[in-house]
Amino acid sequence: MIEHAIENLSKRPDLLKIAEILPENVRILDLGCGDGSLLKVLKKRKNITGLGVEISEESILECVGNGVHVIHADLDEGLRVFADKSFDFVILSQTIQNLQNPDLVLDEMVRVGHKCIISILNIGYCMARLQLTLWGRMPITPSLPMKWYNTPNIHLSTIWDFKCLCRERGIEILQEIPLGQKNNLLAKLWPNIFAPTCVFIVSKQA
Amino acid sequence: MQNNSVGIVVPQDFSFGQTDEDALCLDCGKKLKYVNIRYETYGKLDSSSSNAILILHALSGDAHVAGFHSENDRKPGWWDEMVGPGKSFDTNKYFIVCSNIIGGCSGSTGPRSINPDTGKCYNMDFPVITINDMVKAQHRLMVHLGIKKWLAVAGGSMGGMQAIEWTISYPDAVDSVIAIATTSRLSPQSIAFDWVGREAIMSDPKWLEGNYDDIAPEDGLATARMLAHITYLSDESMYQKFGRNLQESDKYSFNFHRDFAVESYLEHQGQRFVERFDANSYLYITRAMDYFDVSARAGGDLAKAFSEVKSKFLVVSFSSDWLFLPKQSKEIVRALLSGKIDVTYCDIASVYGHDAFLLEAVTLGKLISDFTRNRYLEVQND
C-alpha cells in the first residue's frame, strides 16, 4: 500500500519538499505524523528510520497499519519522552498553528533534534490579506478552508512572524523555502505576500 | 461453537528437572526439581519456525487461552476473542503457545504440587519465585518445542511483566514484544494492595500456615479477590455498571447484608474465584509481582536495564487504568527511546480501568494484528 502513502503525500507540496531535502539513512521524528504516510515513504525511498508522534488514537491505529512506529502523546505537553539531540531531524508539518503553545513546542523540538524542519501556513499570503482588507472577513483559502469558529488553526502566523519567534528564542534559521504555485517567482521574491506555505530548517546549539 | 474458534484443545505437559543439574535455578538461590509446565498450542509451527507467538497470562489466568476443552465445555479460554482463525492472533498464520506459570495452580508446578523430597504438598515450603523464574521455565518449554525465536511475546498486566522480562533475559529469543497495561516495576500502591490481599488469606483461620487440606481458606481468598477486583475496575465503569442500584429491593435493609448491586457483584466474583484458584498460589504469585523491578538490576536505571534489548515493542495502556497507570507505560517508552529501541505506544481511551485489556478487544485487536503482521512480513524478508 505504499502507493496510497505516496498519493497522500502528493497532495501536500510541503511534505514533498521535506521528503526531497531529507538526506538518506537519517533518524527522524515526525510530530503530528497523521497516518504515517511520510514516514512510510521515507523508510522505503531513503532508508530513513522514523518515529511518529500523534495525539489521535485513530491515527495511531493507521500508523500501526502502515508499519510505522508511533508514540501516542500530546505535543502541547512537551516532548519529555525524548532525550536531548536524539534525532537527526524533527519534523512539524503544518501543525504548529494547531498547538496551544507553539513557542514551547519549538523549544522542545530544537532540544530533541539536531535540526528541525517546520512547514507553516502563511496567513500573510496575498489571498488571505485581501479578504481581511477588502471585505473585513477572516480569510478562507484552499489551505485555510474552515471558518473562524470551527478551525483547529488557533495560532496562525505569517512567515515574518515565525522568523521573529525564532530570533526571540535564539533559534537559527538555516534555510527558508517558500512554496508557491509552480515556478512562482513572486513567492521567491516576496514570500511573506506570495507564498501560501513555507518550509524552514532550523537548529539551536545545545 | 463458533466457526472462528480454535475448537477443542488438549492441554499438554512438559516436565524437566529430574536431575539436580536439570533443576530450575531460582532467584532466591534454591533449585526447583521435578517441574511440570502445563501448556496449550494453537495453529501450526511453520518450517522455518518463524511464526511462533508466546502469550503470557496474568495473575489469575492459565494456559487455556482459546477454544474449549470438550464438546460440552461452554466457557472458552480467557482470551478467546483474540486468538483463533482470522482473529488478531490468527491461528491460520501463527503458532500460538501459552503456558501456566510456575507457582500457579492450573497444571504447572506450584505450592499445591507434591514436593518430591517429602511426598506431600509443598505449601509454604515452595520456594518464593519471581517473574524472572517464570520466564526461565518458559524458556525451557521453548527449547523443548524447538523454537529458536518468538515472533512475539505478548501479555497484559503480569503477562506484560513476563514479556518485558523475556526481552532482557533472552534478547536474542524475542523479535517483538506486546506489553499491555503493565509496568516495569510494581508501584508501592500495588504492593500495598497485594499485602492486604495476602493478609486476608493468612489471617483466615482455615489457612493453617498454608497446610490446609480440603477445607481451603476460601473466605480469605474471596476477600483478597474482591479487593483486587476493585482495582481492576474504574470509578466510571462502576457507575456505569452498578450506579447506586440496590440488588434485590428498592429499600435499604438497615442491616449489613448486601444491599447494593456492586456488593453483590463483588461477592459473586469472590465466590467464583475460590472455585478455581488456590490460596497459596495467590500468595506466591502476588509476591513475585511485588519483587518485579526491571530497573533494579541496573541500579534503578531502566534505560540501562534495557541496554541489551533487541526486540521491537508495542506498549499499550488504558486511560482509566489506575492500577498500572499510563504513566508507568510511558516510563517504559521513555527508557526504550533513550536506547533507540523501536517502540510504538498507544494509550487507548477506555472507561474499563485495568480490565480494559480483556475488554477493549476491537482497538487492542487491531493494534495487535497490524503490529504482528508487519513484524511477520519483516522477519520473512530478512
mmCIF file of C-alpha atoms in Angstrom, chain A residues 27 43 49-51 57 60-73 77 80-83 85-87, chain B residues 312-314 330 333-334 337-338 340-349 363 366-368 370-371 373-375 378:
data_model
loop_
_atom_site.group_PDB
_atom_site.id
_atom_site.type_symbol
_atom_site.label_atom_id
_atom_site.label_comp_id
_atom_site.label_asym_id
_atom_site.label_seq_id
_atom_site.Cartn_x
_atom_site.Cartn_y
_atom_site.Cartn_z
ATOM 1 C CA ARG A 27 16.797 9.144 12.107
ATOM 2 C CA LYS A 43 11.620 4.392 5.004
ATOM 3 C CA THR A 49 14.440 5.383 10.454
ATOM 4 C CA GLY A 50 11.355 7.202 11.526
ATOM 5 C CA LEU A 51 9.157 7.607 14.536
ATOM 6 C CA GLU A 57 -5.961 7.180 18.674
ATOM 7 C CA ILE A 60 -2.111 5.699 15.865
ATOM 8 C CA LEU A 61 -4.074 2.733 14.551
ATOM 9 C CA GLU A 62 -3.478 3.876 10.956
ATOM 10 C CA CYS A 63 0.252 4.253 11.619
ATOM 11 C CA VAL A 64 0.483 0.748 13.051
ATOM 12 C CA GLY A 65 -1.418 -0.478 9.982
ATOM 13 C CA ASN A 66 1.207 1.274 7.854
ATOM 14 C CA GLY A 67 4.027 -0.430 9.751
ATOM 15 C CA VAL A 68 5.209 2.876 11.187
ATOM 16 C CA HIS A 69 6.372 3.242 14.786
ATOM 17 C CA VAL A 70 4.431 5.931 16.610
ATOM 18 C CA ILE A 71 4.106 7.360 20.107
ATOM 19 C CA HIS A 72 0.763 8.472 21.494
ATOM 20 C CA ALA A 73 1.358 11.906 23.019
ATOM 21 C CA GLU A 77 2.630 18.640 26.985
ATOM 22 C CA ARG A 80 9.556 14.680 27.653
ATOM 23 C CA VAL A 81 9.788 11.101 26.468
ATOM 24 C CA PHE A 82 12.547 12.081 24.035
ATOM 25 C CA ALA A 83 16.136 12.675 25.072
ATOM 26 C CA LYS A 85 19.500 15.598 20.435
ATOM 27 C CA SER A 86 18.215 12.050 19.967
ATOM 28 C CA PHE A 87 17.074 12.592 16.362
ATOM 29 C CA LYS B 312 10.652 -4.139 18.861
ATOM 30 C CA PHE B 313 7.983 -3.010 21.301
ATOM 31 C CA LEU B 314 4.279 -2.351 21.191
ATOM 32 C CA LYS B 330 5.303 5.971 29.391
ATOM 33 C CA VAL B 333 8.565 4.004 26.428
ATOM 34 C CA ARG B 334 10.954 6.746 27.524
ATOM 35 C CA LEU B 337 13.545 5.506 23.296
ATOM 36 C CA SER B 338 16.657 6.663 25.091
ATOM 37 C CA LYS B 340 16.953 3.953 20.419
ATOM 38 C CA ILE B 341 14.839 0.817 20.634
ATOM 39 C CA ASP B 342 11.884 0.803 18.242
ATOM 40 C CA VAL B 343 8.651 1.292 20.132
ATOM 41 C CA THR B 344 5.047 2.079 19.372
ATOM 42 C CA TYR B 345 2.884 3.349 22.204
ATOM 43 C CA CYS B 346 -0.870 3.757 22.379
ATOM 44 C CA ASP B 347 -2.946 4.883 25.353
ATOM 45 C CA ILE B 348 -6.369 3.540 24.471
ATOM 46 C CA ALA B 349 -9.264 5.673 25.670
ATOM 47 C CA THR B 363 -8.998 -1.406 19.303
ATOM 48 C CA LYS B 366 -6.411 -4.094 15.541
ATOM 49 C CA LEU B 367 -3.166 -2.847 17.090
ATOM 50 C CA ILE B 368 -2.019 -6.402 17.787
ATOM 51 C CA ASP B 370 -1.358 -4.991 12.397
ATOM 52 C CA PHE B 371 1.769 -4.834 14.523
ATOM 53 C CA ARG B 373 1.516 -8.767 10.630
ATOM 54 C CA ASN B 374 4.145 -6.101 9.876
ATOM 55 C CA ARG B 375 6.707 -7.832 12.094
ATOM 56 C CA GLU B 378 9.739 -8.031 8.024
#
